[in-house]
PDB file of C-alpha atoms and ligand atoms in Angstrom:
ATOM      1  CA  UNK A   1      59.539 105.257 118.360  1.00 94.00           C
ATOM      2  CA  UNK A   2      62.376 103.519 118.900  1.00 97.00           C
ATOM      3  CA  UNK A   3      65.008 105.778 120.078  1.00 97.00           C
ATOM      4  CA  UNK A   4      68.833 105.335 120.382  1.00 98.00           C
ATOM      5  CA  UNK A   5      69.835 102.412 122.556  1.00 98.00           C
ATOM      6  CA  UNK A   6      71.138  98.648 122.717  1.00 98.00           C
ATOM      7  CA  UNK A   7      69.920  95.559 121.344  1.00 98.00           C
ATOM      8  CA  UNK A   8      67.373  93.810 123.714  1.00 97.00           C
ATOM      9  CA  UNK A   9      65.797  90.194 123.780  1.00 97.00           C
ATOM     10  CA  UNK A  10      62.554  92.394 124.378  1.00 97.00           C
ATOM     11  CA  UNK A  11      62.568  93.726 121.459  1.00 98.00           C
ATOM     12  CA  UNK A  12      62.232  90.282 119.066  1.00 98.00           C
ATOM     13  CA  UNK A  13      59.280  89.966 120.176  1.00 97.00           C
ATOM     14  CA  UNK A  14      57.747  92.735 119.108  1.00 98.00           C
ATOM     15  CA  UNK A  15      54.925  93.656 116.399  1.00 98.00           C
ATOM     16  CA  UNK A  16      57.826  96.044 115.090  1.00 98.00           C
ATOM     17  CA  UNK A  17      60.601  93.387 114.934  1.00 98.00           C
ATOM     18  CA  UNK A  18      58.355  90.423 113.524  1.00 98.00           C
ATOM     19  CA  UNK A  19      56.949  93.389 110.452  1.00 98.00           C
ATOM     20  CA  UNK A  20      60.486  93.782 109.886  1.00 98.00           C
ATOM     21  CA  UNK A  21      61.750  90.176 109.500  1.00 98.00           C
ATOM     22  CA  UNK A  22      59.033  89.703 107.008  1.00 98.00           C
ATOM     23  CA  UNK A  23      59.878  92.320 105.143  1.00 98.00           C
ATOM     24  CA  UNK A  24      63.609  91.480 104.639  1.00 98.00           C
ATOM     25  CA  UNK A  25      62.760  88.126 104.694  1.00 98.00           C
ATOM     26  CA  UNK A  26      64.646  86.778 106.856  1.00 98.00           C
ATOM     27  CA  UNK A  27      63.630  84.180 109.569  1.00 97.00           C
ATOM     28  CA  UNK A  28      63.360  85.070 112.917  1.00 96.00           C
ATOM     29  CA  UNK A  29      66.705  84.117 115.187  1.00 97.00           C
ATOM     30  CA  UNK A  30      68.303  85.375 118.400  1.00 98.00           C
ATOM     31  CA  UNK A  31      70.686  86.951 116.296  1.00 98.00           C
ATOM     32  CA  UNK A  32      72.494  90.868 116.801  1.00 98.00           C
ATOM     33  CA  UNK A  33      72.949  91.449 112.733  1.00 97.00           C
ATOM     34  CA  UNK A  34      69.170  90.930 112.740  1.00 98.00           C
ATOM     35  CA  UNK A  35      68.518  93.170 115.922  1.00 98.00           C
ATOM     36  CA  UNK A  36      70.749  95.704 113.537  1.00 98.00           C
ATOM     37  CA  UNK A  37      68.600  94.979 109.743  1.00 98.00           C
ATOM     38  CA  UNK A  38      65.451  95.244 112.123  1.00 98.00           C
ATOM     39  CA  UNK A  39      66.156  98.237 113.771  1.00 98.00           C
ATOM     40  CA  UNK A  40      67.584 100.412 110.635  1.00 99.00           C
ATOM     41  CA  UNK A  41      64.084  99.224 109.439  1.00 98.00           C
ATOM     42  CA  UNK A  42      61.556 100.207 111.489  1.00 98.00           C
ATOM     43  CA  UNK A  43      63.836 103.374 112.838  1.00 98.00           C
ATOM     44  CA  UNK A  44      63.188 104.507 108.678  1.00 98.00           C
ATOM     45  CA  UNK A  45      60.125 103.451 108.610  1.00 98.00           C
ATOM     46  CA  UNK A  46      58.442 105.437 112.166  1.00 98.00           C
ATOM     47  CA  UNK A  47      59.981 108.296 110.633  1.00 98.00           C
ATOM     48  CA  UNK A  48      58.112 107.927 106.791  1.00 98.00           C
ATOM     49  CA  UNK A  49      61.455 107.448 105.325  1.00 98.00           C
ATOM     50  CA  UNK A  50      60.958 104.244 103.560  1.00 98.00           C
ATOM     51  CA  UNK A  51      58.304 105.559 100.204  1.00 98.00           C
ATOM     52  CA  UNK A  52      58.484 106.653  96.743  1.00 98.00           C
ATOM     53  CA  UNK A  53      60.492 110.446  97.150  1.00 98.00           C
ATOM     54  CA  UNK A  54      62.418 109.859  99.866  1.00 98.00           C
ATOM     55  CA  UNK A  55      66.181 109.186  99.290  1.00 98.00           C
ATOM     56  CA  UNK A  56      68.598 107.120 101.319  1.00 99.00           C
ATOM     57  CA  UNK A  57      72.343 107.149 101.252  1.00 99.00           C
ATOM     58  CA  UNK A  58      73.705 103.555 102.731  1.00 98.00           C
ATOM     59  CA  UNK A  59      77.493 103.198 103.639  1.00 98.00           C
ATOM     60  CA  UNK A  60      79.447  99.882 103.664  1.00 97.00           C
ATOM     61  CA  UNK A  61      75.624  98.184 102.764  1.00 96.00           C
ATOM     62  CA  UNK A  62      77.816  94.924 101.503  1.00 94.00           C
ATOM     63  CA  UNK A  63      75.683  91.780 100.799  1.00 93.00           C
ATOM     64  CA  UNK A  64      72.693  93.166 103.518  1.00 96.00           C
ATOM     65  CA  UNK A  65      68.757  93.212 102.721  1.00 97.00           C
ATOM     66  CA  UNK A  66      67.780  96.161 103.080  1.00 98.00           C
ATOM     67  CA  UNK A  67      69.186  98.475 100.000  1.00 98.00           C
ATOM     68  CA  UNK A  68      66.526  96.329  97.714  1.00 98.00           C
ATOM     69  CA  UNK A  69      64.298  96.526 101.091  1.00 98.00           C
ATOM     70  CA  UNK A  70      63.821 100.034 101.506  1.00 98.00           C
ATOM     71  CA  UNK A  71      63.345 100.005  97.089  1.00 98.00           C
ATOM     72  CA  UNK A  72      60.380  97.725  97.354  1.00 98.00           C
ATOM     73  CA  UNK A  73      58.806 100.761  99.742  1.00 98.00           C
ATOM     74  CA  UNK A  74      59.860 103.182  96.437  1.00 98.00           C
ATOM     75  CA  UNK A  75      62.440 104.804  98.369  1.00 98.00           C
ATOM     76  CA  UNK A  76      65.140 105.821  95.775  1.00 98.00           C
ATOM     77  CA  UNK A  77      68.386 104.446  96.902  1.00 98.00           C
ATOM     78  CA  UNK A  78      71.994 105.145  96.331  1.00 98.00           C
ATOM     79  CA  UNK A  79      73.828 102.454  98.244  1.00 97.00           C
ATOM     80  CA  UNK A  80      78.016 102.801  98.618  1.00 96.00           C
ATOM     81  CA  UNK A  81      81.014 100.493  99.525  1.00 95.00           C
ATOM     82  CA  UNK A  82      84.140 100.440  99.755  1.00 94.00           C
ATOM     83  CA  UNK A  83      86.387 100.254  96.378  1.00 92.00           C
ATOM     84  CA  UNK A  84      86.683  96.289  95.593  1.00 87.00           C
ATOM     85  CA  UNK A  85      90.964  96.860  96.485  1.00 88.00           C
ATOM     86  CA  UNK A  86      90.650  97.971  99.135  1.00 87.00           C
ATOM     87  CA  UNK A  87      88.014  96.036 100.273  1.00 85.00           C
ATOM     88  CA  UNK A  88      90.061  92.547  99.213  1.00 87.00           C
ATOM     89  CA  UNK A  89      93.301  93.715 101.024  1.00 87.00           C
ATOM     90  CA  UNK A  90      90.730  94.208 103.996  1.00 87.00           C
ATOM     91  CA  UNK A  91      89.117  90.902 104.138  1.00 87.00           C
ATOM     92  CA  UNK A  92      85.801  92.042 103.252  1.00 85.00           C
ATOM     93  CA  UNK A  93      85.403  90.092  99.966  1.00 83.00           C
ATOM     94  CA  UNK A  94      87.436  86.644 101.022  1.00 84.00           C
ATOM     95  CA  UNK A  95      84.492  86.673 103.466  1.00 83.00           C
ATOM     96  CA  UNK A  96      81.741  87.369 100.979  1.00 79.00           C
ATOM     97  CA  UNK A  97      80.842  90.657 103.183  1.00 79.00           C
ATOM     98  CA  UNK A  98      81.364  93.660 100.016  1.00 77.00           C
ATOM     99  CA  UNK A  99      79.128  94.657  97.841  1.00 75.00           C
ATOM    100  CA  UNK A 100      80.596  95.071  94.038  1.00 73.00           C
ATOM    101  CA  UNK A 101      77.764  95.968  92.322  1.00 79.00           C
ATOM    102  CA  UNK A 102      73.811  95.896  92.094  1.00 87.00           C
ATOM    103  CA  UNK A 103      73.565  92.361  91.036  1.00 82.00           C
ATOM    104  CA  UNK A 104      74.391  91.714  95.311  1.00 86.00           C
ATOM    105  CA  UNK A 105      71.721  93.267  96.828  1.00 95.00           C
ATOM    106  CA  UNK A 106      68.792  92.136  95.385  1.00 96.00           C
ATOM    107  CA  UNK A 107      70.092  88.698  96.121  1.00 92.00           C
ATOM    108  CA  UNK A 108      66.765  87.220  97.649  1.00 93.00           C
ATOM    109  CA  UNK A 109      64.433  89.329  94.999  1.00 96.00           C
ATOM    110  CA  UNK A 110      63.094  91.446  98.121  1.00 97.00           C
ATOM    111  CA  UNK A 111      62.553  93.975  95.069  1.00 97.00           C
ATOM    112  CA  UNK A 112      60.985  93.724  92.026  1.00 97.00           C
ATOM    113  CA  UNK A 113      63.845  93.372  89.335  1.00 95.00           C
ATOM    114  CA  UNK A 114      62.405  96.007  87.400  1.00 97.00           C
ATOM    115  CA  UNK A 115      61.760  98.398  90.454  1.00 97.00           C
ATOM    116  CA  UNK A 116      64.929  97.921  92.190  1.00 97.00           C
ATOM    117  CA  UNK A 117      67.141  98.733  88.613  1.00 96.00           C
ATOM    118  CA  UNK A 118      64.920 102.847  88.331  1.00 98.00           C
ATOM    119  CA  UNK A 119      65.614 103.381  92.232  1.00 98.00           C
ATOM    120  CA  UNK A 120      68.811 101.934  93.380  1.00 98.00           C
ATOM    121  CA  UNK A 121      72.698 102.838  92.438  1.00 97.00           C
ATOM    122  CA  UNK A 122      75.759 101.705  93.221  1.00 95.00           C
ATOM    123  CA  UNK A 123      78.908 103.267  94.150  1.00 95.00           C
ATOM    124  CA  UNK A 124      82.233 103.497  96.377  1.00 95.00           C
ATOM    125  CA  UNK A 125      82.774 105.689  98.459  1.00 97.00           C
ATOM    126  CA  UNK A 126      84.749 105.350 101.483  1.00 97.00           C
ATOM    127  CA  UNK A 127      83.277 106.378 105.290  1.00 98.00           C
ATOM    128  CA  UNK A 128      86.588 107.743 105.914  1.00 98.00           C
ATOM    129  CA  UNK A 129      86.823 110.302 103.215  1.00 98.00           C
ATOM    130  CA  UNK A 130      82.687 110.712 102.285  1.00 98.00           C
ATOM    131  CA  UNK A 131      82.392 112.959  99.071  1.00 98.00           C
ATOM    132  CA  UNK A 132      81.304 116.851  98.767  1.00 98.00           C
ATOM    133  CA  UNK A 133      78.284 115.135  96.196  1.00 98.00           C
ATOM    134  CA  UNK A 134      76.598 113.783  98.799  1.00 98.00           C
ATOM    135  CA  UNK A 135      75.870 116.400 100.827  1.00 98.00           C
ATOM    136  CA  UNK A 136      72.616 118.047 101.844  1.00 98.00           C
ATOM    137  CA  UNK A 137      70.970 115.130  98.721  1.00 98.00           C
ATOM    138  CA  UNK A 138      69.015 112.801 100.962  1.00 99.00           C
ATOM    139  CA  UNK A 139      66.365 111.954 103.496  1.00 99.00           C
ATOM    140  CA  UNK A 140      68.092 108.539 105.192  1.00 99.00           C
ATOM    141  CA  UNK A 141      71.180 107.389 105.921  1.00 99.00           C
ATOM    142  CA  UNK A 142      72.429 104.426 107.530  1.00 99.00           C
ATOM    143  CA  UNK A 143      74.811 101.354 108.018  1.00 98.00           C
ATOM    144  CA  UNK A 144      74.999  98.638 109.847  1.00 98.00           C
ATOM    145  CA  UNK A 145      77.724  97.638 111.360  1.00 97.00           C
ATOM    146  CA  UNK A 146      80.024  99.231 109.353  1.00 98.00           C
ATOM    147  CA  UNK A 147      81.715 102.002 111.626  1.00 98.00           C
ATOM    148  CA  UNK A 148      83.442  99.950 114.000  1.00 98.00           C
ATOM    149  CA  UNK A 149      85.577  99.115 110.841  1.00 98.00           C
ATOM    150  CA  UNK A 150      87.060 102.417 109.886  1.00 98.00           C
ATOM    151  CA  UNK A 151      90.731 102.025 111.446  1.00 98.00           C
ATOM    152  CA  UNK A 152      90.164 103.550 114.735  1.00 98.00           C
ATOM    153  CA  UNK A 153      87.919 105.311 117.150  1.00 98.00           C
ATOM    154  CA  UNK A 154      88.375 108.366 116.317  1.00 98.00           C
ATOM    155  CA  UNK A 155      87.809 107.643 112.808  1.00 98.00           C
ATOM    156  CA  UNK A 156      84.083 106.216 113.525  1.00 98.00           C
ATOM    157  CA  UNK A 157      83.526 109.825 115.876  1.00 98.00           C
ATOM    158  CA  UNK A 158      84.111 111.931 112.638  1.00 98.00           C
ATOM    159  CA  UNK A 159      82.529 108.991 110.102  1.00 99.00           C
ATOM    160  CA  UNK A 160      79.020 109.872 112.528  1.00 98.00           C
ATOM    161  CA  UNK A 161      79.095 113.658 112.223  1.00 98.00           C
ATOM    162  CA  UNK A 162      80.338 114.095 109.283  1.00 98.00           C
ATOM    163  CA  UNK A 163      78.050 111.528 107.601  1.00 98.00           C
ATOM    164  CA  UNK A 164      75.708 114.048 108.893  1.00 99.00           C
ATOM    165  CA  UNK A 165      76.203 116.687 106.152  1.00 98.00           C
ATOM    166  CA  UNK A 166      74.357 114.285 103.382  1.00 99.00           C
ATOM    167  CA  UNK A 167      71.741 115.129 104.845  1.00 99.00           C
ATOM    168  CA  UNK A 168      68.196 117.496 104.324  1.00 98.00           C
ATOM    169  CA  UNK A 169      66.712 118.757 106.664  1.00 98.00           C
ATOM    170  CA  UNK A 170      63.879 116.813 108.700  1.00 98.00           C
ATOM    171  CA  UNK A 171      66.869 113.837 107.438  1.00 98.00           C
ATOM    172  CA  UNK A 172      67.604 111.092 110.122  1.00 98.00           C
ATOM    173  CA  UNK A 173      70.762 108.656 109.852  1.00 99.00           C
ATOM    174  CA  UNK A 174      69.998 105.289 111.409  1.00 99.00           C
ATOM    175  CA  UNK A 175      73.523 103.827 112.254  1.00 99.00           C
ATOM    176  CA  UNK A 176      74.301 100.855 114.282  1.00 98.00           C
ATOM    177  CA  UNK A 177      77.646  99.113 115.120  1.00 98.00           C
ATOM    178  CA  UNK A 178      79.408  97.137 118.550  1.00 98.00           C
ATOM    179  CA  UNK A 179      79.308  98.833 122.116  1.00 98.00           C
ATOM    180  CA  UNK A 180      81.377  96.859 124.535  1.00 98.00           C
ATOM    181  CA  UNK A 181      79.695  96.108 127.785  1.00 98.00           C
ATOM    182  CA  UNK A 182      82.243  94.845 129.609  1.00 98.00           C
ATOM    183  CA  UNK A 183      84.074  98.067 130.108  1.00 98.00           C
ATOM    184  CA  UNK A 184      83.850 101.784 130.264  1.00 98.00           C
ATOM    185  CA  UNK A 185      87.815 102.512 130.290  1.00 98.00           C
ATOM    186  CA  UNK A 186      89.344  99.476 128.185  1.00 98.00           C
ATOM    187  CA  UNK A 187      88.600  98.825 125.407  1.00 98.00           C
ATOM    188  CA  UNK A 188      89.018  96.741 121.790  1.00 98.00           C
ATOM    189  CA  UNK A 189      90.885  98.997 119.199  1.00 98.00           C
ATOM    190  CA  UNK A 190      92.432  97.358 116.415  1.00 97.00           C
ATOM    191  CA  UNK A 191      92.804  99.169 112.959  1.00 95.00           C
ATOM    192  CA  UNK A 192      89.715  95.900 111.445  1.00 94.00           C
ATOM    193  CA  UNK A 193      87.435  96.525 114.716  1.00 97.00           C
ATOM    194  CA  UNK A 194      87.207  98.803 117.140  1.00 98.00           C
ATOM    195  CA  UNK A 195      84.337  98.501 120.263  1.00 98.00           C
ATOM    196  CA  UNK A 196      82.699 101.639 121.365  1.00 98.00           C
ATOM    197  CA  UNK A 197      82.455 101.926 124.833  1.00 98.00           C
ATOM    198  CA  UNK A 198      79.879 104.254 126.231  1.00 98.00           C
ATOM    199  CA  UNK A 199      82.191 106.821 126.978  1.00 98.00           C
ATOM    200  CA  UNK A 200      82.971 106.525 122.900  1.00 98.00           C
ATOM    201  CA  UNK A 201      79.209 107.255 122.341  1.00 98.00           C
ATOM    202  CA  UNK A 202      78.620 109.574 124.878  1.00 98.00           C
ATOM    203  CA  UNK A 203      81.653 111.561 123.176  1.00 98.00           C
ATOM    204  CA  UNK A 204      79.441 111.200 120.114  1.00 98.00           C
ATOM    205  CA  UNK A 205      76.520 112.649 121.192  1.00 98.00           C
ATOM    206  CA  UNK A 206      77.786 115.535 122.875  1.00 98.00           C
ATOM    207  CA  UNK A 207      79.235 116.772 119.785  1.00 98.00           C
ATOM    208  CA  UNK A 208      76.337 115.675 117.452  1.00 98.00           C
ATOM    209  CA  UNK A 209      73.757 118.042 119.968  1.00 98.00           C
ATOM    210  CA  UNK A 210      76.027 120.544 119.808  1.00 98.00           C
ATOM    211  CA  UNK A 211      75.669 121.081 116.421  1.00 98.00           C
ATOM    212  CA  UNK A 212      72.353 120.721 116.395  1.00 98.00           C
ATOM    213  CA  UNK A 213      70.924 117.124 116.270  1.00 98.00           C
ATOM    214  CA  UNK A 214      68.490 115.142 118.217  1.00 98.00           C
ATOM    215  CA  UNK A 215      69.462 111.947 119.017  1.00 98.00           C
ATOM    216  CA  UNK A 216      67.952 110.311 122.361  1.00 97.00           C
ATOM    217  CA  UNK A 217      69.936 107.477 123.820  1.00 97.00           C
ATOM    218  CA  UNK A 218      69.119 104.628 126.479  1.00 97.00           C
ATOM    219  CA  UNK A 219      71.491 102.132 127.179  1.00 98.00           C
ATOM    220  CA  UNK A 220      69.659  99.893 129.338  1.00 97.00           C
ATOM    221  CA  UNK A 221      70.922  96.436 128.629  1.00 94.00           C
ATOM    222  CA  UNK A 222      68.540  94.083 129.948  1.00 92.00           C
ATOM    223  CA  UNK A 223      69.328  91.006 131.506  1.00 94.00           C
ATOM    224  CA  UNK A 224      66.934  88.188 130.100  1.00 97.00           C
ATOM    225  CA  UNK A 225      67.462  84.794 129.151  1.00 97.00           C
ATOM    226  CA  UNK A 226      68.929  85.122 125.166  1.00 97.00           C
ATOM    227  CA  UNK A 227      70.912  88.650 126.325  1.00 97.00           C
ATOM    228  CA  UNK A 228      72.703  86.965 129.402  1.00 96.00           C
ATOM    229  CA  UNK A 229      74.431  84.535 126.904  1.00 97.00           C
ATOM    230  CA  UNK A 230      77.286  85.257 125.958  1.00 98.00           C
ATOM    231  CA  UNK A 231      78.344  83.630 122.301  1.00 98.00           C
ATOM    232  CA  UNK A 232      82.011  82.405 122.020  1.00 98.00           C
ATOM    233  CA  UNK A 233      84.365  82.212 118.991  1.00 96.00           C
ATOM    234  CA  UNK A 234      84.040  80.904 116.311  1.00 96.00           C
ATOM    235  CA  UNK A 235      80.662  82.183 117.190  1.00 96.00           C
ATOM    236  CA  UNK A 236      78.675  78.901 115.678  1.00 92.00           C
ATOM    237  CA  UNK A 237      75.568  79.247 118.180  1.00 94.00           C
ATOM    238  CA  UNK A 238      72.462  80.147 118.023  1.00 94.00           C
ATOM    239  CA  UNK A 239      71.338  82.807 120.172  1.00 98.00           C
ATOM    240  CA  UNK A 240      74.248  85.479 119.768  1.00 98.00           C
ATOM    241  CA  UNK A 241      72.663  88.868 121.060  1.00 98.00           C
ATOM    242  CA  UNK A 242      76.370  89.601 122.745  1.00 98.00           C
ATOM    243  CA  UNK A 243      79.632  87.917 121.938  1.00 98.00           C
ATOM    244  CA  UNK A 244      83.232  87.719 123.424  1.00 98.00           C
ATOM    245  CA  UNK A 245      85.812  90.682 121.239  1.00 97.00           C
ATOM    246  CA  UNK A 246      88.829  89.306 122.987  1.00 95.00           C
ATOM    247  CA  UNK A 247      87.697  90.540 126.971  1.00 97.00           C
ATOM    248  CA  UNK A 248      85.767  92.418 125.791  1.00 98.00           C
ATOM    249  CA  UNK A 249      81.611  91.520 125.984  1.00 98.00           C
ATOM    250  CA  UNK A 250      80.152  93.254 123.030  1.00 98.00           C
ATOM    251  CA  UNK A 251      76.585  93.836 121.726  1.00 98.00           C
ATOM    252  CA  UNK A 252      75.234  96.386 119.330  1.00 98.00           C
ATOM    253  CA  UNK A 253      73.908  99.393 119.798  1.00 98.00           C
ATOM    254  CA  UNK A 254      71.763 101.739 117.172  1.00 98.00           C
ATOM    255  CA  UNK A 255      71.690 104.967 117.181  1.00 98.00           C
ATOM    256  CA  UNK A 256      69.209 107.352 115.736  1.00 98.00           C
ATOM    257  CA  UNK A 257      70.079 110.657 114.498  1.00 99.00           C
ATOM    258  CA  UNK A 258      67.354 113.848 113.501  1.00 98.00           C
ATOM    259  CA  UNK A 259      68.184 116.591 111.187  1.00 98.00           C
ATOM    260  CA  UNK A 260      65.818 119.415 112.220  1.00 97.00           C
TER     261      UNK A 260
HETATM  262  C1  SAM B 301      80.674  93.645 108.420  1.00 57.40           C
HETATM  263  S1  SAM B 301      80.292  94.179 107.065  1.00 57.40           S
HETATM  264  C2  SAM B 301      79.333  95.117 107.437  1.00 57.40           C
HETATM  265  C3  SAM B 301      78.178  94.504 105.372  1.00 57.40           C
HETATM  266  C4  SAM B 301      76.807  94.120 105.875  1.00 57.40           C
HETATM  267  N1  SAM B 301      76.420  96.355 106.241  1.00 57.40           N
HETATM  268  C5  SAM B 301      75.864  93.923 106.835  1.00 57.40           C
HETATM  269  O1  SAM B 301      75.286  94.637 107.668  1.00 57.40           O
HETATM  270  O2  SAM B 301      76.181  92.575 106.173  1.00 57.40           O
HETATM  271  C6  SAM B 301      81.648  95.447 107.313  1.00 57.40           C
HETATM  272  C7  SAM B 301      81.430  96.340 105.550  1.00 57.40           C
HETATM  273  O3  SAM B 301      82.152  97.822 105.752  1.00 57.40           O
HETATM  274  C8  SAM B 301      82.628  98.034 104.990  1.00 57.40           C
HETATM  275  N2  SAM B 301      84.283  98.538 104.742  1.00 57.40           N
HETATM  276  C9  SAM B 301      84.597  98.823 105.781  1.00 57.40           C
HETATM  277  N3  SAM B 301      85.431 100.397 105.363  1.00 57.40           N
HETATM  278  C10 SAM B 301      85.123 100.887 104.962  1.00 57.40           C
HETATM  279  C11 SAM B 301      85.475 101.875 104.802  1.00 57.40           C
HETATM  280  N4  SAM B 301      86.360 102.554 104.974  1.00 57.40           N
HETATM  281  N5  SAM B 301      84.595 102.902 103.816  1.00 57.40           N
HETATM  282  C12 SAM B 301      83.533 102.696 103.320  1.00 57.40           C
HETATM  283  N6  SAM B 301      83.282 100.703 103.092  1.00 57.40           N
HETATM  284  C13 SAM B 301      83.823 100.239 104.819  1.00 57.40           C
HETATM  285  C14 SAM B 301      83.358  96.603 104.209  1.00 57.40           C
HETATM  286  O4  SAM B 301      83.601  96.938 102.802  1.00 57.40           O
HETATM  287  C15 SAM B 301      81.715  95.489 104.337  1.00 57.40           C
HETATM  288  O5  SAM B 301      81.051  95.845 102.922  1.00 57.40           O
END
C-alpha cells in the first residue's frame, strides 16, 4: 500500500501509476503534478474509498480531473474551491487554475454526465476557515497542490490538522504539496506560496499522531536520471519532477492520514 512519500521516478513505471493515468485520461509524462493526481487516486482506491456509498470532500480543486474520476467510480463528491472574487485577487482565475462551478470539473468527460450531475456538487470553501457543516461527514478528503498557498507555513499546518475533523471514523485524507529538497532550515515563505521543509512535515506528523491519527512517512528522494533533473523557470521542460523555486529545489510530497 502507498504511504506518505516524496515524488519518485520509480513510481512512474508502477502498474498503479499507469492504471491511474488511464482512469484520469492523462498521457504518461514525468511531471510532478501528474504524480500528485495519480498518487491521490491510488491512495484512495487501494483503501476502498472510490466506490458507491463513499463520500469525498475535495479542497482547492481548480480544474483537476479527480472529482470526475472519483464520481465515475460511484463515489459522491463535494468539490470545493476558494470564492471566485478571492481567487481572482490571488491570480488563480487568470492562470486558469480555479474552478467556478460544476462545468469545470468534468471537462474531459471522465464521468457519464448524468452520473456526474447526481454525484458531484460544487461549493466555495476557504481552506483557512473550514465550515463546521463538514464535520464528520466524509469517508475521504483530498487536495492537490493547494495547501502551500494558504498564506504561511503555519496556515498549511493548521489546514492539515483541521481538515481531519471532516472525516468519519475509518476515513482517510490524502493531500499533496511542495517539499524543500535543498534545506531543512531556510525556505520560501511568501503569502502566495510556501515550500514545506522536512521539519514542517515532521511537526504536522507529530501533531497528527498526537491526536491519534495514523501516518507513515518515507522521505527517500531517489537519484534516478529524471528525478535528478531540476526544471528552471519558465518550467517548460517535459521532465518536471523537481523544480527550482527561488533558490530551493522542490518536489512533491503526499501525505496519507488515516482516522482510526
Ligand atoms: C495551484 S492551484 C491547484 C488546483 C488543483 N488542485 C490542481 O491540482 O490542478 C491552487 C488552488 O488552491 C486554491 N486555493 C488557494 N487558496 C485557497 C484557500 N484559502 N481556500 C481554498 N482554496 C484555495 C486556488 O483557488 C486553486 O484552485
